[in-house]
Short mmCIF file of C-alpha atoms in Angstrom, two decimals:
data_model
loop_
_atom_site.label_atom_id
_atom_site.label_comp_id
_atom_site.label_asym_id
_atom_site.label_seq_id
_atom_site.Cartn_x
_atom_site.Cartn_y
_atom_site.Cartn_z
CA LYS A 21 22.87 -70.23 -21.35
CA THR A 22 21.76 -68.58 -17.90
CA GLN A 23 19.83 -70.02 -14.90
CA ALA A 24 17.22 -69.43 -12.10
CA LEU A 25 16.14 -71.13 -8.79
CA ASP A 26 12.34 -72.94 -9.00
CA ALA A 27 12.67 -74.07 -5.72
CA ASP A 28 8.69 -75.52 -5.61
CA CYS A 29 9.53 -76.91 -8.96
CA ASN A 30 6.27 -75.45 -10.21
CA GLY A 31 8.40 -74.50 -13.81
CA VAL A 32 8.34 -70.76 -12.88
CA GLU A 33 11.51 -69.11 -11.92
CA ASP A 34 11.94 -67.51 -8.23
CA ALA A 35 14.24 -64.83 -9.65
CA ALA A 36 16.10 -63.79 -12.83
CA PHE A 37 17.73 -65.87 -15.11
CA SER A 38 21.76 -65.24 -14.24
CA PRO A 39 24.83 -66.92 -15.78
CA LEU A 40 26.29 -66.90 -12.41
CA ASN A 41 25.97 -70.19 -10.07
CA ILE A 42 22.84 -70.46 -7.93
CA THR A 43 24.59 -70.58 -4.62
CA THR A 44 21.32 -70.49 -2.55
CA GLY A 45 18.50 -72.97 -2.26
CA ALA A 46 20.05 -75.60 -5.03
CA ILE A 47 19.24 -78.57 -2.86
CA PRO A 48 18.24 -82.24 -3.73
CA GLY A 49 14.88 -82.01 -4.55
CA ALA A 50 14.53 -78.72 -5.82
CA CYS A 51 14.40 -77.31 -9.53
CA ILE A 52 16.98 -75.20 -11.52
CA ARG A 53 15.19 -73.64 -14.91
CA TYR A 54 18.09 -73.15 -17.57
CA GLU A 55 17.56 -70.69 -20.44
CA ILE A 56 19.49 -70.69 -23.95
CA THR A 57 19.16 -67.49 -25.96
CA VAL A 58 20.68 -67.49 -29.63
CA THR A 59 21.15 -64.45 -31.64
CA ASN A 60 22.42 -63.80 -35.06
CA ILE A 61 24.46 -61.11 -35.28
CA GLY A 62 25.02 -61.17 -39.13
CA SER A 63 23.19 -59.46 -42.00
CA THR A 64 21.79 -62.81 -43.62
CA PRO A 65 19.18 -65.50 -42.38
CA VAL A 66 20.71 -68.40 -40.63
CA THR A 67 18.98 -71.59 -41.60
CA GLY A 68 18.40 -74.98 -39.87
CA VAL A 69 19.52 -73.72 -36.65
CA VAL A 70 19.70 -76.18 -33.58
CA ILE A 71 20.42 -76.12 -30.07
CA ASN A 72 21.48 -79.27 -28.48
CA ASP A 73 22.05 -79.61 -24.85
CA ALA A 74 21.36 -82.06 -21.97
CA THR A 75 20.42 -82.45 -18.59
CA PRO A 76 23.22 -81.91 -16.16
CA ALA A 77 24.97 -84.50 -14.00
CA ASN A 78 22.78 -85.55 -10.95
CA THR A 79 19.85 -84.04 -12.45
CA LEU A 80 16.23 -85.24 -14.08
CA GLY A 81 14.02 -83.51 -16.06
CA SER A 82 11.44 -81.83 -14.65
CA ASN A 83 7.82 -80.29 -15.32
CA ALA A 84 8.19 -81.10 -18.98
CA ALA A 85 5.06 -79.18 -19.41
CA THR A 86 6.56 -76.13 -18.59
CA LYS A 87 9.09 -76.13 -21.64
CA PHE A 88 9.37 -73.37 -23.80
CA THR A 89 10.68 -71.86 -27.12
CA SER A 90 9.81 -68.85 -28.68
CA GLN A 91 10.30 -70.27 -32.40
CA GLY A 92 10.75 -74.08 -33.65
CA THR A 93 9.96 -77.15 -31.49
CA LEU A 94 11.47 -78.25 -28.33
CA THR A 95 12.43 -81.64 -27.02
CA VAL A 96 13.22 -82.51 -23.28
CA PRO A 97 13.38 -85.51 -21.38
CA ALA A 98 10.40 -86.94 -19.49
CA ASP A 99 9.78 -85.83 -16.12
CA GLY A 100 12.25 -88.20 -13.67
CA ALA A 101 14.86 -88.94 -16.83
CA ALA A 102 17.99 -87.74 -17.93
CA GLY A 103 18.81 -86.86 -21.56
CA PRO A 104 19.11 -84.78 -24.31
CA VAL A 105 17.55 -81.24 -24.82
CA THR A 106 16.85 -80.29 -28.55
CA ALA A 107 15.53 -77.44 -29.86
CA ASN A 108 14.89 -76.88 -33.84
CA LEU A 109 14.59 -73.29 -34.28
CA GLY A 110 14.63 -73.23 -37.86
CA VAL A 111 15.73 -70.07 -39.18
CA VAL A 112 16.86 -67.12 -37.07
CA GLY A 113 16.61 -63.72 -39.16
CA PRO A 114 19.43 -60.79 -39.32
CA GLY A 115 19.13 -59.27 -36.07
CA GLY A 116 16.92 -62.15 -34.52
CA SER A 117 16.89 -64.09 -31.57
CA ALA A 118 15.55 -67.17 -30.19
CA THR A 119 15.16 -68.42 -26.88
CA ILE A 120 14.34 -72.12 -24.99
CA ARG A 121 13.65 -72.76 -21.44
CA PHE A 122 13.20 -76.15 -19.80
CA SER A 123 13.48 -77.36 -16.14
CA VAL A 124 15.59 -80.25 -14.08
CA ARG A 125 15.23 -81.52 -10.64
CA ILE A 126 18.50 -81.74 -8.55
CA ASN A 127 18.56 -85.88 -7.60
CA PRO A 128 17.15 -86.00 -3.90
#
């Protein structure tokens, strides 16, 4: 799971995704974009792949229209709501990857 600042909450990250904590600009009212990638390092397909996550503490879903999944379906909390993030990715083939992205707003 990596993150990137989206200071104006337009659904576009302001810098590259990184596993490091955001130390500048992550202030109340700003948004953070998260990216989760799963990779099948095995030699056979993996079926029924599901990613479960949630809005972090002190944040709410933001700009749900900008959610992204490279395959399958992604459900995120409505704008202004907290809750689960669920991606049903289906099958990830040998050496294949799938990526999801979603946004949260830091509580004002």
